[in-house]
C-alpha positions in Angstrom: -4.0 26.1 25.6 -1.3 25.4 23.0 0.3 28.4 21.3 1.7 28.3 17.7 5.3 27.7 19.0 4.3 24.6 21.0 2.3 23.3 18.1 5.3 23.8 15.8 7.5 21.9 18.3 5.0 19.1 18.4 5.0 18.9 14.6 8.8 19.0 14.5 9.0 16.1 17.0 6.4 14.1 15.1 8.3 14.6 11.9 11.5 13.4 13.5 9.8 10.3 14.8 8.3 9.6 11.4 11.6 10.4 9.7 10.1 13.2 7.6 12.6 15.7 6.3 12.7 18.5 3.8 10.4 18.1 0.8 7.8 15.4 1.5 4.3 14.6 0.4 3.1 15.0 4.0 1.5 18.3 4.9 -0.2 19.2 8.1 -3.6 20.9 8.5 -5.3 21.8 11.7 -8.9 21.0 12.5 -9.7 22.0 16.0 -6.5 20.7 17.7 -6.0 17.5 15.7 -3.1 17.1 13.2 -4.3 15.5 10.0 -1.7 14.1 7.5 -2.6 14.2 3.8 -1.0 13.1 0.6 -1.3 14.9 -2.7 -1.0 13.6 -6.2 -1.9 15.2 -9.5 -3.3 13.4 -12.6 -2.8 15.0 -16.0 -4.6 14.1 -19.2 -2.2 13.0 -22.0 -4.7 12.5 -24.8 -7.4 9.9 -25.5 -7.7 7.9 -22.3 -4.1 8.2 -21.2 -3.3 10.0 -17.9 -0.1 10.5 -15.9 -0.3 10.4 -12.1 2.5 12.4 -10.5 3.5 12.2 -6.8 6.6 13.6 -5.1 8.1 10.1 -5.3 7.6 9.4 -9.0 5.0 9.0 -11.7 2.9 6.3 -13.3 0.8 6.1 -16.5 -2.9 5.2 -16.3 -4.8 4.1 -19.4 -8.1 2.5 -20.4 -8.7 -0.7 -22.3 -8.3 -0.3 -26.1 -12.0 -1.2 -26.5 -12.9 2.1 -24.9 -10.2 4.3 -26.4 -7.1 3.3 -24.5 -3.7 2.7 -26.0 -2.4 0.0 -23.6 0.3 2.4 -22.3 -0.5 2.2 -18.6 -2.1 0.4 -15.8 -5.9 0.5 -15.4 -7.1 2.3 -12.2 -8.5 -0.9 -10.6 -5.3 -2.8 -11.3 -3.4 0.1 -9.8 -5.4 -0.4 -6.6 -4.4 -4.1 -6.5 -0.8 -3.1 -7.2 -0.9 -0.7 -4.2 -2.2 -3.4 -2.0 0.5 -5.9 -3.1 3.2 -3.3 -2.9 2.3 -2.1 0.6 2.2 -5.5 2.2 5.3 -6.7 0.3 7.3 -3.8 1.6 6.1 -4.5 5.2 7.0 -8.2 4.9 10.5 -7.7 3.4 11.3 -5.1 6.0 10.0 -7.3 8.9 11.8 -10.4 7.6 15.1 -8.5 7.4 14.6 -7.3 11.0 13.8 -10.8 12.1 16.8 -12.2 10.3 14.6 -14.5 8.3 15.4 -13.5 4.8 14.4 -15.7 1.8 15.9 -16.3 -1.6 12.9 -14.6 -3.4 9.5 -13.3 -2.6 6.3 -12.5 -4.6 2.8 -11.4 -3.8 -0.2 -12.2 -6.0 -3.6 -10.5 -5.6 -6.7 -12.1 -7.0 -9.9 -10.0 -6.8 -13.5 -10.4 -7.7 -15.1 -7.4 -9.4 -18.8 -6.9 -8.8 -21.2 -6.9 -11.8 -23.1 -3.8 -11.1 -21.9 -0.2 -11.3 -20.1 1.2 -9.6 -18.0 -1.9 -9.9 -15.6 -2.6 -7.0 -13.7 -5.5 -5.5 -15.9 -7.3 -3.0 -13.5 -10.2 -2.4 -9.7 -10.0 -2.5 -7.3 -12.9 -1.9 -3.6 -12.1 -1.3 -1.1 -15.0 -1.8 2.4 -14.7 -0.4 5.0 -16.8 -2.2 8.3 -17.4 -0.4 11.2 -19.1 -2.3 14.2 -20.7 -0.8 15.1 -23.5 1.6 15.3 -23.9 5.4 12.4 -21.5 5.9 11.9 -19.9 9.3 8.2 -20.4 8.9 7.3 -18.9 12.3 9.0 -15.6 11.5 7.6 -15.6 8.0 4.1 -16.1 9.2 4.6 -13.5 11.9 5.8 -10.9 9.4 2.8 -11.6 7.1 0.4 -11.4 10.1 1.9 -8.1 11.3 1.6 -6.6 7.8 -2.0 -7.8 7.4 -3.3 -6.9 10.8 -1.2 -4.0 11.9 1.1 -2.2 9.4 -0.4 -2.2 5.8 -2.7 0.8 5.5 -3.8 -0.2 2.1 -4.9 -3.6 3.4 -6.9 -1.7 6.1 -8.5 0.4 3.4 -9.5 -2.7 1.3 -11.1 -4.2 4.4 -13.5 -1.3 4.4 -15.2 -2.5 1.2 -13.9 -6.1 0.6 -13.7 -9.4 2.2 -9.9 -9.9 2.3 -8.3 -13.3 2.7 -4.6 -14.3 2.8 -2.5 -17.4 2.0 1.2 -18.3 2.4 2.9 -20.7 0.0 6.5 -22.0 0.3 8.4 -23.0 -2.7 11.5 -25.1 -2.0 14.5 -24.4 -4.3 
């Protein structure tokens, strides 16, 4: 049987392994003996259809289309989902390429998604295109970094796979 001191030690060791220090968006809750990590954000209404989402790391404005009362001052919620997907996999790929010593001159990710016609509308098909710019590409390492992000590291990609058919493509642009 674990006592509270052993649990605290386990959490401390987990935090060290995950490089979590001081103020962080990760909080621990106990359900039976499992440790569950949660994130917390807050969304505040700023008038009309404008909202601000605040997380410990920063904030972003969310707005609706002008046709339904928006002001064009922020991203739409569904576009924010696609942005999260592109951002998550981009960070993985750049980090992996650096570790593999296969850096490129520039890099971009484009996400194209099909929105269903019926409510609640959601993305049923998502295509992620990875653009690599430069010369003398180390294609084996580039493709490995994308594969690792898609299949192992990108949590947002995994979430999308729960409700969408996700496909990927890699394009090389010689400069």
